[in-house]
Coordinates of C-alpha atoms and ligand atoms in Angstrom, one line a residue:
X1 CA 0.0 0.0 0.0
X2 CA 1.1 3.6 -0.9
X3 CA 0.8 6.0 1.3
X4 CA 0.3 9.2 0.4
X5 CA 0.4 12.3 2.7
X6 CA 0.6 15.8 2.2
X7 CA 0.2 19.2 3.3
X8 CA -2.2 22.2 2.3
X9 CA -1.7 25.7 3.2
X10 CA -0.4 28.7 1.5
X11 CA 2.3 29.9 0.9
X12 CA 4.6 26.6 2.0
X13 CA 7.9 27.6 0.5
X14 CA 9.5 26.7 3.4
X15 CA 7.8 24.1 5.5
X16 CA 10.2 21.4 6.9
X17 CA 6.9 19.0 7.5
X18 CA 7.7 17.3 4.1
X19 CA 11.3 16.7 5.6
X20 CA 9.8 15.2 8.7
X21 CA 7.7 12.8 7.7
X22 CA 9.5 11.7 4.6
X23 CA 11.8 10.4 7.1
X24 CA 9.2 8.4 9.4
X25 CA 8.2 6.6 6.0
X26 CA 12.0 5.4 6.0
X27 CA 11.6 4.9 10.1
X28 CA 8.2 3.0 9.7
X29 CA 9.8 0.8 6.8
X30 CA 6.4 2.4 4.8
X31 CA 5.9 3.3 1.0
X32 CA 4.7 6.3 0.7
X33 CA 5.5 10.3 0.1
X34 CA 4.6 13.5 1.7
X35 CA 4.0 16.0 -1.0
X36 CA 3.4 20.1 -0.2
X37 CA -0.2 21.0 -2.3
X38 CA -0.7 24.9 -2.3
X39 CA -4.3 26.8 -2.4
X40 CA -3.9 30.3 -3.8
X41 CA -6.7 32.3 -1.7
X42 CA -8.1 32.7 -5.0
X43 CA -8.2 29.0 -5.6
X44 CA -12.0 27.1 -5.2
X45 CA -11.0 25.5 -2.1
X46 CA -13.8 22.8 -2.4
X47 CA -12.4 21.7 -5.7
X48 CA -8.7 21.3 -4.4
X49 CA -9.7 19.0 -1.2
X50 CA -11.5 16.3 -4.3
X51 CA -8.1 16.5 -6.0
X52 CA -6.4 15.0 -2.9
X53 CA -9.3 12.8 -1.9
X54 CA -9.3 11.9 -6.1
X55 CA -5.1 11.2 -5.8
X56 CA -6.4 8.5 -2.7
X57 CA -4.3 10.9 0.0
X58 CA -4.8 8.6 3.5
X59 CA -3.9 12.0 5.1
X60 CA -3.0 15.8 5.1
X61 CA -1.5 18.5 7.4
X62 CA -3.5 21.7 7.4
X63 CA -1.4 24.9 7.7
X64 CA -2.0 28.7 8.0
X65 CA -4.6 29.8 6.5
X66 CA -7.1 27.0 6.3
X67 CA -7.1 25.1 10.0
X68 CA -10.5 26.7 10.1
X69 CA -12.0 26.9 6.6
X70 CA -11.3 23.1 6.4
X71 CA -14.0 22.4 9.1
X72 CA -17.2 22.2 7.2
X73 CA -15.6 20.0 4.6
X74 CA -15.3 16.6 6.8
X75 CA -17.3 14.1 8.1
X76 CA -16.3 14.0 11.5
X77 CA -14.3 15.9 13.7
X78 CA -12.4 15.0 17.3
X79 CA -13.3 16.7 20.7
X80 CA -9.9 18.3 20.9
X81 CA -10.3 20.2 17.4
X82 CA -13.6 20.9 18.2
X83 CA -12.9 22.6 21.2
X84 CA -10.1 24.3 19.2
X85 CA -12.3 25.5 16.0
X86 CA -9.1 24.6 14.2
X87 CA -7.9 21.2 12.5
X88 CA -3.9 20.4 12.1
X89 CA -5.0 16.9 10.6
X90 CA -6.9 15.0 8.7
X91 CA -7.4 11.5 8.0
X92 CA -9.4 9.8 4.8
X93 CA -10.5 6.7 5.5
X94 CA -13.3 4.7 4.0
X95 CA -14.2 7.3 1.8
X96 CA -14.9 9.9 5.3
X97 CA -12.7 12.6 6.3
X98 CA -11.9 13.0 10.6
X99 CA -10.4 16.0 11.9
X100 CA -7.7 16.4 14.6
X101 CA -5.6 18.8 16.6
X102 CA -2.5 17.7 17.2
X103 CA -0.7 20.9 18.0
X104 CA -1.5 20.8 21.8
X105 CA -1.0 17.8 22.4
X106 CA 1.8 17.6 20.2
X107 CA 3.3 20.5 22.7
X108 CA 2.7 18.5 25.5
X109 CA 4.1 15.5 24.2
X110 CA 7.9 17.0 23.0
X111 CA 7.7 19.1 26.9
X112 CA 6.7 15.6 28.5
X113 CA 9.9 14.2 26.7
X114 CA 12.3 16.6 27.4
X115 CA 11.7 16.8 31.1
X116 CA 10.1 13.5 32.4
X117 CA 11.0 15.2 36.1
X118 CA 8.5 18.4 35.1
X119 CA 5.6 15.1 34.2
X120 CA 5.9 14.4 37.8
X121 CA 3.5 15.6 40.2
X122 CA 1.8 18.0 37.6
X123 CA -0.5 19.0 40.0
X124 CA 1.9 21.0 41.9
X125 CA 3.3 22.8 38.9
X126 CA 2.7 26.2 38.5
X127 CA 2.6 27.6 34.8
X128 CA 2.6 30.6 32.9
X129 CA 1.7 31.1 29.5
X130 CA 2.7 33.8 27.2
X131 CA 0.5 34.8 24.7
X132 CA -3.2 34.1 23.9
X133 CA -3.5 33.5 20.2
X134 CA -3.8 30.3 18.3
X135 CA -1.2 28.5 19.3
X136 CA -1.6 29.1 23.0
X137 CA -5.4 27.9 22.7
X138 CA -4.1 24.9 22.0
X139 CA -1.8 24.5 24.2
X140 CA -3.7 25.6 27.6
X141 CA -5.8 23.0 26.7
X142 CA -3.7 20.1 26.1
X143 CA -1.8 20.9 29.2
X144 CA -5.1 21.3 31.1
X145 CA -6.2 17.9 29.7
X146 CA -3.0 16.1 31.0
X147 CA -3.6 16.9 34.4
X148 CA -1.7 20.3 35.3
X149 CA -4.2 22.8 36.8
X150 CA -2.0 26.0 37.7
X151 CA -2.0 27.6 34.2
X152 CA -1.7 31.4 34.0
X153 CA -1.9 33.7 31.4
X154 CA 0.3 36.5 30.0
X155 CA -0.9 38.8 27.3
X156 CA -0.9 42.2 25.5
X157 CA -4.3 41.7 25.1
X158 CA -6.4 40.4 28.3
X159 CA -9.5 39.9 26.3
X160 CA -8.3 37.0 24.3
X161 CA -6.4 35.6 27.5
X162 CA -10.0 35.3 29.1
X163 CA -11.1 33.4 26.2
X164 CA -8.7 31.0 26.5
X165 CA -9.6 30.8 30.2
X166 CA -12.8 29.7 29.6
X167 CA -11.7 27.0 27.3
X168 CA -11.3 24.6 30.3
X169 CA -12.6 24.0 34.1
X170 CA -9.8 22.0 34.9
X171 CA -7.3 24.4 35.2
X172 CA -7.0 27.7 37.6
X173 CA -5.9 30.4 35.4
X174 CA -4.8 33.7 36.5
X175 CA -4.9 36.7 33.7
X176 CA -1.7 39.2 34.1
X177 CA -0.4 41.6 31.4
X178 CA 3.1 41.2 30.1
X179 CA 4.7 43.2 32.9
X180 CA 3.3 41.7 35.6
X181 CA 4.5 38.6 34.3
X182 CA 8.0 40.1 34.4
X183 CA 7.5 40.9 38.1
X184 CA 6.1 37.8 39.1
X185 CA 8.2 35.1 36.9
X186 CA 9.7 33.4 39.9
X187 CA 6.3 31.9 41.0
X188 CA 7.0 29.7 38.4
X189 CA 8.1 25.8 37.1
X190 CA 7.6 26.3 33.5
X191 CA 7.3 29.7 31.6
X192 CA 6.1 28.9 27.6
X193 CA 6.8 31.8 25.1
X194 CA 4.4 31.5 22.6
X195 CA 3.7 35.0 20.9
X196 CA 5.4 35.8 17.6
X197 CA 7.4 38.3 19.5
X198 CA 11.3 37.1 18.7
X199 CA 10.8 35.8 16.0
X200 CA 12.5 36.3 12.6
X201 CA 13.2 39.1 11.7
X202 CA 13.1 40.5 15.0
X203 CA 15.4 38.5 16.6
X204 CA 16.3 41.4 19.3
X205 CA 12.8 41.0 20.8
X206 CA 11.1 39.5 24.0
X207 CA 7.6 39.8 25.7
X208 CA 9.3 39.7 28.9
X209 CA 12.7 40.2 30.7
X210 CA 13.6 37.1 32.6
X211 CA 15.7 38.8 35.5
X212 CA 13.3 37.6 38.5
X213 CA 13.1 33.7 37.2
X214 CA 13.6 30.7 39.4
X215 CA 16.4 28.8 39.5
X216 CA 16.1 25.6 36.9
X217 CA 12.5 26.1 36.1
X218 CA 11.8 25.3 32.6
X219 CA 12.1 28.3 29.6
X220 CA 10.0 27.1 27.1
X221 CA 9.5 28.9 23.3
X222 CA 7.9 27.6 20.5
X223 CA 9.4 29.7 18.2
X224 CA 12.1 28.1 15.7
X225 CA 13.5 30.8 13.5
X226 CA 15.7 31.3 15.2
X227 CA 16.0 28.0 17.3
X228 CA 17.4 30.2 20.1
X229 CA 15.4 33.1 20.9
X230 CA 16.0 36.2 22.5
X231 CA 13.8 34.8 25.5
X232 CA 15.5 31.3 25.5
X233 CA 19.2 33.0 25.2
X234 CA 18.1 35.2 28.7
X235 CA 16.6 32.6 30.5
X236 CA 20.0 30.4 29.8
X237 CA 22.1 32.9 31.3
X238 CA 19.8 33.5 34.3
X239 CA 20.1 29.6 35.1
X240 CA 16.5 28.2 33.4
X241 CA 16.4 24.9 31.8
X242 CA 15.7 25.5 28.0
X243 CA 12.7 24.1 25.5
X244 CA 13.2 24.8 22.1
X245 CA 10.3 25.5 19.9
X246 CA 11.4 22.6 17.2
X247 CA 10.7 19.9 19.1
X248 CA 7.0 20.8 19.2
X249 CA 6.9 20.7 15.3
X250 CA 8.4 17.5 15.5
X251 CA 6.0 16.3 18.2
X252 CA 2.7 17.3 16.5
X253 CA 4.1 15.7 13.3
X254 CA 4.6 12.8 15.0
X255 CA 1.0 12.4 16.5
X256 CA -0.3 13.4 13.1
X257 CA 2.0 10.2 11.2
X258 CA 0.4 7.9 14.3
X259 CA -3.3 9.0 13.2
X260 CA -3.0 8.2 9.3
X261 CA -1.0 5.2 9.5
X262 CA -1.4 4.0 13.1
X263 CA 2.3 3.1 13.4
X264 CA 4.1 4.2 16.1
X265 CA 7.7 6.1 15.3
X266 CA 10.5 7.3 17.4
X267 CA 11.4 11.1 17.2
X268 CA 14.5 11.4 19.6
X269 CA 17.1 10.8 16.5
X270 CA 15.1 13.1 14.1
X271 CA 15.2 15.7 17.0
X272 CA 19.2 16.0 16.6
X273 CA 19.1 16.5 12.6
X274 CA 16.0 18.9 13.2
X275 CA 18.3 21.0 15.3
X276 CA 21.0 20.8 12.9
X277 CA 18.7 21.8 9.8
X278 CA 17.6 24.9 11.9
X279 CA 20.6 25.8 13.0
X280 CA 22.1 25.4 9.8
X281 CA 19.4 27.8 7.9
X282 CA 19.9 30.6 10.8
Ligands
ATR301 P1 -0.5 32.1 16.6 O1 -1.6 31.4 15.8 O2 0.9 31.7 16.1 O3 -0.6 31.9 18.1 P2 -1.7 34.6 16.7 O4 -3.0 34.0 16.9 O5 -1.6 35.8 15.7 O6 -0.6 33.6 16.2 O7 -1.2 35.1 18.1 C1 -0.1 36.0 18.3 C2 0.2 36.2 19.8 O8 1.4 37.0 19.9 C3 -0.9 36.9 20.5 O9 -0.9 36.6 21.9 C4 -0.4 38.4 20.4 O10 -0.9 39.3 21.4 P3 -2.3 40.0 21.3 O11 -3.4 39.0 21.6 O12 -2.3 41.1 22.2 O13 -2.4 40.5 19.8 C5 1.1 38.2 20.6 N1 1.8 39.3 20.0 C6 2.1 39.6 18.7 N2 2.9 40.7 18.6 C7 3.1 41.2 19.9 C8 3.8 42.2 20.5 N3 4.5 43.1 19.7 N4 3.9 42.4 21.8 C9 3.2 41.5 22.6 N5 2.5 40.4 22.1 C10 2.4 40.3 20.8

């Protein structure tokens, strides 16, 4: 059996997804390719989604700008991406199209790796979050859905923190702006960076100065161009432990490869070459 993946999003120029699960194929010992299809905005969206269903795709990535306008064209849809009103995944099967997330969970997953210790008594952790867009949606809830329950919120905008707030009742959730974050950033285990602020080209920036951190909690970005950020670099110096923003790309990958062709791969070697790549193109 062939089995064909892909991605759809535009533009893709420069996605490493291709990379990635070209070389869980080889991992899995499975036939198949992962091949990039862009939609122009302009494009009749309908129409392109029968061309991959048409080429007998068993699954596709969804990237910016359709995780949402993908939604009314499936049959079914998971609990997690529902929550999220945005889809990562999709599988074809039988003729029907499901719909997952796996950008949370994919988060907690490559975190959960890194720092088995941090897994431990989640409970107990206490966790700030950076940013209220997409990304930290999905996030806050996959970490509230693995069991931690301190999860605060840091953003420019405290509207769209509160949103995420009410996203989950499993988690406590305390809404600060960016500088009270600064203040307060030794309260706690695990700070997670994930506004676009650092990012390239504006590699100078941070949403918050990491001066009053605590010893060995966890610095966490999901940025990866540049692999080290601004925020990562500071938190280094001022004693953090560091998570770099590839590893989640890798991790949600990974869950998406598991959904289509329900074989389990390791990611620990790719993580390495990931790094490499990144490092390599910065
Ligand atoms: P993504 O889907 O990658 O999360 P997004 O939904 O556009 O992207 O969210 C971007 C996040 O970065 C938001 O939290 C945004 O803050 P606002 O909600 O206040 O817009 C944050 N962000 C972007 N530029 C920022 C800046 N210059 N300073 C502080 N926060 C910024």
């Amino acid at each position: 059996m062939q089995h064909k993946l892909g991605l759809i999003g535009y533009p893709l120029g420069h996605s490493l997804s291709p990379w990635i699960h070209g070389e869980f194929l080889k991992e899995a010992g499975l036939q198949g390719s992962y091949e990039k299809f862009e939609i122009p905005p302009d494009a009749d969206f309908k129409k392109a989604i029968q061309q991959l269903i048409d080429q007998q795709i068993i699954g596709f990535n969804i990237t910016v700008p359709y995780k949402e306008t993908i939604i009314p064209y499936l049959d079914e849809i998971d609990d997690k991406a529902k929550k999220m009103g945005a889809v990562n995944t999709v599988r074809i099967h039988a003729g029907k199209l499901t719909g997952y997330n796996t950008d949370g969970s994919g988060y907690v997953r490559s975190l959960e790796t890194a720092y088995p210790d941090f897994a431990c008594n989640k409970t107990d952790k206490k966790l700030l979050l950076l940013g209220a867009g997409g990304a930290a949606r999905g996030i806050y809830y996959a970490l509230a859905e693995a069991g931690y329950v301190q999860i605060d919120i840091a953003n420019r905008t405290k509207q769209s923190a509160e949103s995420i707030r009410q996203l989950s009742e499993k988690a406590q959730t305390k809404i600060l702006s960016l500088p009270e974050a600064e203040v307060h950033a030794h309260a706690y285990d695990a700070i997670i960076q994930t506004t676009s602020v650092g990012m390239e080209p504006n590699e100078d920036d941070t949403p918050i100065h990491l001066q009053h951190l605590k010893q060995g909690m966890i610095a966490s970005d999901i940025v990866y161009k540049p692999l080290e950020t601004r925020f990562l670099r500071e938190a280094s110096l001022l004693g953090a432990r560091l998570h770099h923003g590839h590893t989640m790309l890798l991790y949600q990958a990974q869950l998406a490869f598991e959904i289509w062709t329900q074989t389990s791969v390791g990611a620990d070697k790719l993580e390495q070459e990931l790094k490499k790549i990144l490092e390599g193109a910065s």
